[in-house]
Amino acid sequence: MAWRAGTVIRVLAAATSAAVLAACGGGDGHGGEPAAAPGGARAECAAVAAPGDSRSRELRGMWIATVAGIDWPKSPSKERQQAGFRKLLDTAQAMNLNAVFVQIRPNSDAFYPSPHEPWSQWITGKQGKDPGYDVLGFMLKEAHARNLEFHAWFNPYRVSRQSDLGKLAPGSPARKHPDWVRKYGTGLWYDPGLPQVRDLATKAVMDVVGKYDIDAVHFDDYFYPYPEGAADYPDKATYKAHGRGMDKADWRRQNVDTLVRTLSEQIHRAKPWMRFGISPFGVWRNKTTDPKGSATKALESYDAQYADTLKWIKQGWIDYVTPQLYWAVGDARADYATLVDWWSRQVAGTRVQLSIGQAAYRVGEDATWKKPAELGRHLDLNRRHPAVRGDVYFSAADLASNRRGFAQRLRDDHYPRPAIPPVVQGRGGQAPAPARGLRAGPAAGGAKGVQVQWRPAGDATAYGVYRVDGKAPACAAVDPARLVAAVRGGGIVDPSARPGRTYTYYVTALDRLHHESAPGRGATVTAPRG
């Protein structure tokens, strides 16, 4: 990385109880299992309050755009691709982020072996060419190894950034069904008014949902394409065949609604815990057009892209919404402060989580965005709105570049510690059993710091590791501000433990929807002096 990453926790693989005892010194006063209770059952710590939905619980993510290799991949070489992706994930980890939003279907193509669409041209340079490995499988494994949520990002209607069907792979659905395709602007798009198009998009998404252990399905702001001058989208014939006398704009919105509702139903039927989220353009409607709109003067996604995000929120079709608020505080067209307040009010009383899309790409663009603290001002404003549960940055390459030191500043001022994402409501799940067999001792193999290990539980996806200064009670509540790591596996090495200092560690268990157990018994250790 081009900027100071700070101390990075090293994650240990899951270990057996015997290995835990051996690595951390056995029963030498470092904590561990409670004593046996009468009858042979193990006594447990009394249930205590876990962090729950405190303000320390937030989503921190970044988009990894693959179309045209915006963020990745930058080379057709498998080895360079994999090294480049790992480097982006290392950036996320160093920033104390906890999620990545990776574009896996940018143009009716795939970053995985698909029965419906060809391999993406952005992997090898040629659409349909097999890269020789399962790209999505690799990305997912690497993200989860770092305990980064993987939100699989699909573009439902875009076919190509150029307008020649003949340049697409012979196996492309657009080549096989040119009647589904419309030329608009400089590119090709599927017609959202056709049931066959909605069926294709649904099949593409559900193929991934069924085959891969992704955490969420994600759409961005591309539904009907952004307007190109005064030219209307060329769907006159489709409207005549399927419009049934509806107002054309209402019909277009209904087409998008149908896809969103259908996908929501099918995703949650297949995997009830899986989330479905959308990142719309930041302005739904202006107040001058609709009393329910925001006090802004910008393009309206309801009318320009036929995206009725408010309906999706009120109907509960989506689990989270991440509006792209890519304006500065005080912008005359669309003030960030005005919009974050407006979106906060739209999710009030619903189970839809709100996170904010942040414009990392704009840093350095003009007088306002040349200030490296602009995005920090956004996060400060967010704190005034409890409905805001996190932020997602566009995009990964911008965070990695750290222009004008903005990314380092975000980490130092807002993300000095890791965070666990908020609990997902309404999708089932429950807190797992507490972590057991906790041991803490000097790091093995000559490494610096303290090694903390525990026995992984079968029903836990991840673990929160908390550190308290000094010797603390074996059974105690945890303070969210004391979180030092959120990891998968059976242990960590904490290199930030200062030599000669005494600490007590506690570990909680989390399910994939971030329900958190009470901590198990703590382990006290004095960090080695060298």
PDB file of N, CA, C and O in Angstrom, residues 51-61 95-99 101 147 149 151 275 353-356 358 378-380 382-383 385-393 410-411 413-423 480 483 486 514:
ATOM      1  N   PRO A  51     -22.291  -6.153  22.363  1.00  0.00           N
ATOM      2  CA  PRO A  51     -22.370  -4.832  21.737  1.00  0.00           C
ATOM      3  C   PRO A  51     -23.700  -4.536  21.071  1.00  0.00           C
ATOM      4  O   PRO A  51     -24.134  -3.404  21.027  1.00  0.00           O
ATOM      5  N   GLY A  52     -24.366  -5.563  20.513  1.00  0.00           N
ATOM      6  CA  GLY A  52     -25.682  -5.334  19.917  1.00  0.00           C
ATOM      7  C   GLY A  52     -25.656  -4.289  18.836  1.00  0.00           C
ATOM      8  O   GLY A  52     -24.792  -4.293  17.971  1.00  0.00           O
ATOM      9  N   ASP A  53     -26.581  -3.339  18.904  1.00  0.00           N
ATOM     10  CA  ASP A  53     -26.699  -2.333  17.856  1.00  0.00           C
ATOM     11  C   ASP A  53     -26.122  -0.986  18.281  1.00  0.00           C
ATOM     12  O   ASP A  53     -26.664   0.070  17.974  1.00  0.00           O
ATOM     13  N   SER A  54     -25.046  -0.999  19.020  1.00  0.00           N
ATOM     14  CA  SER A  54     -24.413   0.253  19.411  1.00  0.00           C
ATOM     15  C   SER A  54     -23.879   0.950  18.167  1.00  0.00           C
ATOM     16  O   SER A  54     -23.774   0.368  17.092  1.00  0.00           O
ATOM     17  N   ARG A  55     -23.484   2.189  18.304  1.00  0.00           N
ATOM     18  CA  ARG A  55     -22.989   2.954  17.158  1.00  0.00           C
ATOM     19  C   ARG A  55     -21.665   2.398  16.645  1.00  0.00           C
ATOM     20  O   ARG A  55     -21.217   2.776  15.565  1.00  0.00           O
ATOM     21  N   SER A  56     -21.030   1.524  17.405  1.00  0.00           N
ATOM     22  CA  SER A  56     -19.805   0.926  16.891  1.00  0.00           C
ATOM     23  C   SER A  56     -20.106  -0.127  15.839  1.00  0.00           C
ATOM     24  O   SER A  56     -19.213  -0.578  15.130  1.00  0.00           O
ATOM     25  N   ARG A  57     -21.357  -0.525  15.738  1.00  0.00           N
ATOM     26  CA  ARG A  57     -21.774  -1.498  14.719  1.00  0.00           C
ATOM     27  C   ARG A  57     -22.045  -0.745  13.419  1.00  0.00           C
ATOM     28  O   ARG A  57     -23.019   0.011  13.328  1.00  0.00           O
ATOM     29  N   GLU A  58     -21.224  -0.938  12.415  1.00  0.00           N
ATOM     30  CA  GLU A  58     -21.469  -0.252  11.145  1.00  0.00           C
ATOM     31  C   GLU A  58     -20.876  -1.035   9.989  1.00  0.00           C
ATOM     32  O   GLU A  58     -19.882  -1.744  10.135  1.00  0.00           O
ATOM     33  N   LEU A  59     -21.527  -0.881   8.838  1.00  0.00           N
ATOM     34  CA  LEU A  59     -21.008  -1.444   7.600  1.00  0.00           C
ATOM     35  C   LEU A  59     -19.957  -0.498   7.040  1.00  0.00           C
ATOM     36  O   LEU A  59     -20.174   0.715   6.962  1.00  0.00           O
ATOM     37  N   ARG A  60     -18.822  -1.054   6.649  1.00  0.00           N
ATOM     38  CA  ARG A  60     -17.769  -0.262   6.007  1.00  0.00           C
ATOM     39  C   ARG A  60     -17.345  -1.029   4.755  1.00  0.00           C
ATOM     40  O   ARG A  60     -16.761  -2.111   4.851  1.00  0.00           O
ATOM     41  N   GLY A  61     -17.647  -0.492   3.600  1.00  0.00           N
ATOM     42  CA  GLY A  61     -17.394  -1.249   2.384  1.00  0.00           C
ATOM     43  C   GLY A  61     -16.754  -0.439   1.282  1.00  0.00           C
ATOM     44  O   GLY A  61     -16.632   0.790   1.360  1.00  0.00           O
ATOM     45  N   MET A  95      -7.749  -0.680   6.066  1.00  0.00           N
ATOM     46  CA  MET A  95      -8.664   0.433   6.346  1.00  0.00           C
ATOM     47  C   MET A  95      -9.684   0.088   7.431  1.00  0.00           C
ATOM     48  O   MET A  95     -10.505   0.912   7.807  1.00  0.00           O
ATOM     49  N   ASN A  96      -9.669  -1.152   7.919  1.00  0.00           N
ATOM     50  CA  ASN A  96     -10.668  -1.639   8.879  1.00  0.00           C
ATOM     51  C   ASN A  96     -12.070  -1.648   8.281  1.00  0.00           C
ATOM     52  O   ASN A  96     -13.064  -1.418   8.984  1.00  0.00           O
ATOM     53  N   LEU A  97     -12.161  -1.940   6.973  1.00  0.00           N
ATOM     54  CA  LEU A  97     -13.455  -2.155   6.343  1.00  0.00           C
ATOM     55  C   LEU A  97     -13.918  -3.575   6.643  1.00  0.00           C
ATOM     56  O   LEU A  97     -13.133  -4.414   7.095  1.00  0.00           O
ATOM     57  N   ASN A  98     -15.192  -3.848   6.374  1.00  0.00           N
ATOM     58  CA  ASN A  98     -15.701  -5.201   6.642  1.00  0.00           C
ATOM     59  C   ASN A  98     -16.546  -5.772   5.503  1.00  0.00           C
ATOM     60  O   ASN A  98     -17.188  -6.811   5.682  1.00  0.00           O
ATOM     61  N   ALA A  99     -16.537  -5.125   4.330  1.00  0.00           N
ATOM     62  CA  ALA A  99     -17.328  -5.638   3.211  1.00  0.00           C
ATOM     63  C   ALA A  99     -16.742  -5.161   1.889  1.00  0.00           C
ATOM     64  O   ALA A  99     -16.174  -4.063   1.803  1.00  0.00           O
ATOM     65  N   PHE A 101     -17.974  -5.017  -2.367  1.00  0.00           N
ATOM     66  CA  PHE A 101     -19.086  -5.105  -3.305  1.00  0.00           C
ATOM     67  C   PHE A 101     -18.452  -5.288  -4.685  1.00  0.00           C
ATOM     68  O   PHE A 101     -17.938  -4.336  -5.267  1.00  0.00           O
ATOM     69  N   ASN A 147     -12.487 -12.122   6.568  1.00  0.00           N
ATOM     70  CA  ASN A 147     -13.773 -11.793   7.192  1.00  0.00           C
ATOM     71  C   ASN A 147     -14.403 -10.544   6.582  1.00  0.00           C
ATOM     72  O   ASN A 147     -14.997  -9.723   7.277  1.00  0.00           O
ATOM     73  N   GLU A 149     -17.338  -9.307   4.193  1.00  0.00           N
ATOM     74  CA  GLU A 149     -18.567  -9.735   3.528  1.00  0.00           C
ATOM     75  C   GLU A 149     -18.413  -9.579   2.023  1.00  0.00           C
ATOM     76  O   GLU A 149     -17.783  -8.623   1.548  1.00  0.00           O
ATOM     77  N   HIS A 151     -20.542  -8.952  -1.263  1.00  0.00           N
ATOM     78  CA  HIS A 151     -21.798  -8.569  -1.894  1.00  0.00           C
ATOM     79  C   HIS A 151     -21.590  -8.694  -3.405  1.00  0.00           C
ATOM     80  O   HIS A 151     -20.801  -7.954  -3.998  1.00  0.00           O
ATOM     81  N   ARG A 275     -29.050 -11.404   1.907  1.00  0.00           N
ATOM     82  CA  ARG A 275     -29.574 -10.053   1.734  1.00  0.00           C
ATOM     83  C   ARG A 275     -29.627  -9.641   0.263  1.00  0.00           C
ATOM     84  O   ARG A 275     -28.878 -10.151  -0.555  1.00  0.00           O
ATOM     85  N   GLN A 353     -31.908  -1.412   6.122  1.00  0.00           N
ATOM     86  CA  GLN A 353     -30.745  -0.712   6.639  1.00  0.00           C
ATOM     87  C   GLN A 353     -30.250   0.313   5.628  1.00  0.00           C
ATOM     88  O   GLN A 353     -30.232   0.057   4.420  1.00  0.00           O
ATOM     89  N   LEU A 354     -29.822   1.448   6.131  1.00  0.00           N
ATOM     90  CA  LEU A 354     -29.315   2.536   5.301  1.00  0.00           C
ATOM     91  C   LEU A 354     -27.808   2.654   5.466  1.00  0.00           C
ATOM     92  O   LEU A 354     -27.295   2.777   6.577  1.00  0.00           O
ATOM     93  N   SER A 355     -27.104   2.566   4.346  1.00  0.00           N
ATOM     94  CA  SER A 355     -25.695   2.942   4.303  1.00  0.00           C
ATOM     95  C   SER A 355     -25.544   3.954   3.174  1.00  0.00           C
ATOM     96  O   SER A 355     -26.416   4.067   2.308  1.00  0.00           O
ATOM     97  N   ILE A 356     -24.469   4.695   3.179  1.00  0.00           N
ATOM     98  CA  ILE A 356     -24.311   5.803   2.234  1.00  0.00           C
ATOM     99  C   ILE A 356     -23.188   5.515   1.251  1.00  0.00           C
ATOM    100  O   ILE A 356     -22.078   5.138   1.652  1.00  0.00           O
ATOM    101  N   GLN A 358     -20.327   6.769  -0.900  1.00  0.00           N
ATOM    102  CA  GLN A 358     -19.428   7.923  -0.798  1.00  0.00           C
ATOM    103  C   GLN A 358     -18.519   8.011  -2.019  1.00  0.00           C
ATOM    104  O   GLN A 358     -18.021   7.000  -2.514  1.00  0.00           O
ATOM    105  N   HIS A 378     -18.618  14.221   5.881  1.00  0.00           N
ATOM    106  CA  HIS A 378     -19.800  13.392   5.617  1.00  0.00           C
ATOM    107  C   HIS A 378     -20.033  12.410   6.761  1.00  0.00           C
ATOM    108  O   HIS A 378     -21.160  12.236   7.231  1.00  0.00           O
ATOM    109  N   LEU A 379     -18.969  11.751   7.192  1.00  0.00           N
ATOM    110  CA  LEU A 379     -19.117  10.769   8.271  1.00  0.00           C
ATOM    111  C   LEU A 379     -19.500  11.437   9.585  1.00  0.00           C
ATOM    112  O   LEU A 379     -20.258  10.869  10.385  1.00  0.00           O
ATOM    113  N   ASP A 380     -19.000  12.647   9.814  1.00  0.00           N
ATOM    114  CA  ASP A 380     -19.415  13.388  11.014  1.00  0.00           C
ATOM    115  C   ASP A 380     -20.916  13.688  10.961  1.00  0.00           C
ATOM    116  O   ASP A 380     -21.616  13.571  11.974  1.00  0.00           O
ATOM    117  N   ASN A 382     -23.143  11.949   9.355  1.00  0.00           N
ATOM    118  CA  ASN A 382     -23.848  10.679   9.523  1.00  0.00           C
ATOM    119  C   ASN A 382     -24.113  10.371  10.988  1.00  0.00           C
ATOM    120  O   ASN A 382     -25.142   9.773  11.336  1.00  0.00           O
ATOM    121  N   ARG A 383     -23.182  10.756  11.864  1.00  0.00           N
ATOM    122  CA  ARG A 383     -23.316  10.450  13.282  1.00  0.00           C
ATOM    123  C   ARG A 383     -24.550  11.115  13.889  1.00  0.00           C
ATOM    124  O   ARG A 383     -25.036  10.684  14.929  1.00  0.00           O
ATOM    125  N   HIS A 385     -27.361  11.059  12.518  1.00  0.00           N
ATOM    126  CA  HIS A 385     -28.519  10.318  12.013  1.00  0.00           C
ATOM    127  C   HIS A 385     -28.353   8.843  12.357  1.00  0.00           C
ATOM    128  O   HIS A 385     -27.698   8.091  11.621  1.00  0.00           O
ATOM    129  N   PRO A 386     -28.938   8.380  13.454  1.00  0.00           N
ATOM    130  CA  PRO A 386     -28.779   6.984  13.869  1.00  0.00           C
ATOM    131  C   PRO A 386     -29.224   5.975  12.824  1.00  0.00           C
ATOM    132  O   PRO A 386     -28.786   4.820  12.863  1.00  0.00           O
ATOM    133  N   ALA A 387     -30.085   6.385  11.883  1.00  0.00           N
ATOM    134  CA  ALA A 387     -30.517   5.450  10.838  1.00  0.00           C
ATOM    135  C   ALA A 387     -29.382   5.075   9.900  1.00  0.00           C
ATOM    136  O   ALA A 387     -29.439   4.036   9.242  1.00  0.00           O
ATOM    137  N   VAL A 388     -28.346   5.891   9.809  1.00  0.00           N
ATOM    138  CA  VAL A 388     -27.217   5.589   8.924  1.00  0.00           C
ATOM    139  C   VAL A 388     -26.345   4.550   9.607  1.00  0.00           C
ATOM    140  O   VAL A 388     -25.788   4.792  10.665  1.00  0.00           O
ATOM    141  N   ARG A 389     -26.211   3.395   8.976  1.00  0.00           N
ATOM    142  CA  ARG A 389     -25.484   2.272   9.591  1.00  0.00           C
ATOM    143  C   ARG A 389     -24.183   1.951   8.876  1.00  0.00           C
ATOM    144  O   ARG A 389     -23.623   0.878   9.054  1.00  0.00           O
ATOM    145  N   GLY A 390     -23.674   2.883   8.054  1.00  0.00           N
ATOM    146  CA  GLY A 390     -22.382   2.636   7.443  1.00  0.00           C
ATOM    147  C   GLY A 390     -22.205   3.368   6.134  1.00  0.00           C
ATOM    148  O   GLY A 390     -23.067   4.161   5.710  1.00  0.00           O
ATOM    149  N   ASP A 391     -21.072   3.108   5.490  1.00  0.00           N
ATOM    150  CA  ASP A 391     -20.688   3.795   4.259  1.00  0.00           C
ATOM    151  C   ASP A 391     -19.976   2.833   3.317  1.00  0.00           C
ATOM    152  O   ASP A 391     -19.279   1.909   3.767  1.00  0.00           O
ATOM    153  N   VAL A 392     -20.165   3.073   2.019  1.00  0.00           N
ATOM    154  CA  VAL A 392     -19.511   2.275   0.980  1.00  0.00           C
ATOM    155  C   VAL A 392     -18.848   3.250   0.014  1.00  0.00           C
ATOM    156  O   VAL A 392     -19.482   4.222  -0.411  1.00  0.00           O
ATOM    157  N   TYR A 393     -17.598   2.983  -0.335  1.00  0.00           N
ATOM    158  CA  TYR A 393     -16.799   3.936  -1.109  1.00  0.00           C
ATOM    159  C   TYR A 393     -16.628   3.482  -2.555  1.00  0.00           C
ATOM    160  O   TYR A 393     -16.293   2.331  -2.828  1.00  0.00           O
ATOM    161  N   LEU A 410      -9.282   9.104   6.767  1.00  0.00           N
ATOM    162  CA  LEU A 410     -10.503   8.394   7.138  1.00  0.00           C
ATOM    163  C   LEU A 410     -10.206   7.304   8.157  1.00  0.00           C
ATOM    164  O   LEU A 410     -10.933   7.144   9.147  1.00  0.00           O
ATOM    165  N   ARG A 411      -9.141   6.547   7.903  1.00  0.00           N
ATOM    166  CA  ARG A 411      -8.806   5.470   8.823  1.00  0.00           C
ATOM    167  C   ARG A 411      -8.445   6.024  10.198  1.00  0.00           C
ATOM    168  O   ARG A 411      -8.916   5.523  11.220  1.00  0.00           O
ATOM    169  N   ASP A 413      -9.140   8.973  11.606  1.00  0.00           N
ATOM    170  CA  ASP A 413     -10.175   9.742  12.293  1.00  0.00           C
ATOM    171  C   ASP A 413     -11.460   8.958  12.555  1.00  0.00           C
ATOM    172  O   ASP A 413     -12.164   9.238  13.520  1.00  0.00           O
ATOM    173  N   HIS A 414     -11.773   8.000  11.671  1.00  0.00           N
ATOM    174  CA  HIS A 414     -13.080   7.338  11.765  1.00  0.00           C
ATOM    175  C   HIS A 414     -13.015   5.825  11.896  1.00  0.00           C
ATOM    176  O   HIS A 414     -13.947   5.215  12.414  1.00  0.00           O
ATOM    177  N   TYR A 415     -11.947   5.204  11.406  1.00  0.00           N
ATOM    178  CA  TYR A 415     -11.865   3.752  11.422  1.00  0.00           C
ATOM    179  C   TYR A 415     -10.599   3.255  12.123  1.00  0.00           C
ATOM    180  O   TYR A 415      -9.907   2.363  11.616  1.00  0.00           O
ATOM    181  N   PRO A 416     -10.272   3.779  13.295  1.00  0.00           N
ATOM    182  CA  PRO A 416      -9.041   3.313  13.937  1.00  0.00           C
ATOM    183  C   PRO A 416      -9.137   1.884  14.441  1.00  0.00           C
ATOM    184  O   PRO A 416      -8.112   1.232  14.658  1.00  0.00           O
ATOM    185  N   ARG A 417     -10.344   1.400  14.643  1.00  0.00           N
ATOM    186  CA  ARG A 417     -10.558   0.031  15.096  1.00  0.00           C
ATOM    187  C   ARG A 417     -11.474  -0.685  14.114  1.00  0.00           C
ATOM    188  O   ARG A 417     -12.240  -0.043  13.393  1.00  0.00           O
ATOM    189  N   PRO A 418     -11.456  -2.012  14.111  1.00  0.00           N
ATOM    190  CA  PRO A 418     -12.403  -2.748  13.270  1.00  0.00           C
ATOM    191  C   PRO A 418     -13.821  -2.566  13.780  1.00  0.00           C
ATOM    192  O   PRO A 418     -14.042  -2.065  14.897  1.00  0.00           O
ATOM    193  N   ALA A 419     -14.792  -2.963  12.981  1.00  0.00           N
ATOM    194  CA  ALA A 419     -16.199  -2.882  13.375  1.00  0.00           C
ATOM    195  C   ALA A 419     -16.934  -4.105  12.864  1.00  0.00           C
ATOM    196  O   ALA A 419     -16.594  -4.660  11.819  1.00  0.00           O
ATOM    197  N   ILE A 420     -17.934  -4.517  13.603  1.00  0.00           N
ATOM    198  CA  ILE A 420     -18.823  -5.594  13.195  1.00  0.00           C
ATOM    199  C   ILE A 420     -20.039  -4.950  12.525  1.00  0.00           C
ATOM    200  O   ILE A 420     -20.579  -3.964  13.033  1.00  0.00           O
ATOM    201  N   PRO A 421     -20.495  -5.464  11.392  1.00  0.00           N
ATOM    202  CA  PRO A 421     -21.679  -4.877  10.746  1.00  0.00           C
ATOM    203  C   PRO A 421     -22.914  -4.984  11.640  1.00  0.00           C
ATOM    204  O   PRO A 421     -22.975  -5.815  12.552  1.00  0.00           O
ATOM    205  N   PRO A 422     -23.922  -4.154  11.389  1.00  0.00           N
ATOM    206  CA  PRO A 422     -25.145  -4.205  12.193  1.00  0.00           C
ATOM    207  C   PRO A 422     -25.869  -5.535  12.038  1.00  0.00           C
ATOM    208  O   PRO A 422     -25.758  -6.212  11.009  1.00  0.00           O
ATOM    209  N   VAL A 423     -26.628  -5.893  13.065  1.00  0.00           N
ATOM    210  CA  VAL A 423     -27.464  -7.085  12.992  1.00  0.00           C
ATOM    211  C   VAL A 423     -28.491  -6.902  11.880  1.00  0.00           C
ATOM    212  O   VAL A 423     -29.091  -5.831  11.732  1.00  0.00           O
ATOM    213  N   PRO A 480     -17.811  -2.324  23.208  1.00  0.00           N
ATOM    214  CA  PRO A 480     -17.554  -2.309  21.758  1.00  0.00           C
ATOM    215  C   PRO A 480     -16.295  -1.547  21.374  1.00  0.00           C
ATOM    216  O   PRO A 480     -15.642  -1.879  20.382  1.00  0.00           O
ATOM    217  N   LEU A 483     -12.947  -3.648  20.796  1.00  0.00           N
ATOM    218  CA  LEU A 483     -12.794  -4.644  19.745  1.00  0.00           C
ATOM    219  C   LEU A 483     -11.443  -4.475  19.056  1.00  0.00           C
ATOM    220  O   LEU A 483     -11.099  -3.376  18.606  1.00  0.00           O
ATOM    221  N   ALA A 486     -12.230  -8.800  14.228  1.00  0.00           N
ATOM    222  CA  ALA A 486     -13.411  -9.596  13.885  1.00  0.00           C
ATOM    223  C   ALA A 486     -12.945 -10.539  12.788  1.00  0.00           C
ATOM    224  O   ALA A 486     -12.600 -10.090  11.688  1.00  0.00           O
ATOM    225  N   HIS A 514     -24.804 -11.457  11.952  1.00  0.00           N
ATOM    226  CA  HIS A 514     -24.139 -10.611  12.944  1.00  0.00           C
ATOM    227  C   HIS A 514     -24.818 -10.570  14.302  1.00  0.00           C
ATOM    228  O   HIS A 514     -24.569  -9.659  15.092  1.00  0.00           O
TER     229      HIS A 514
END
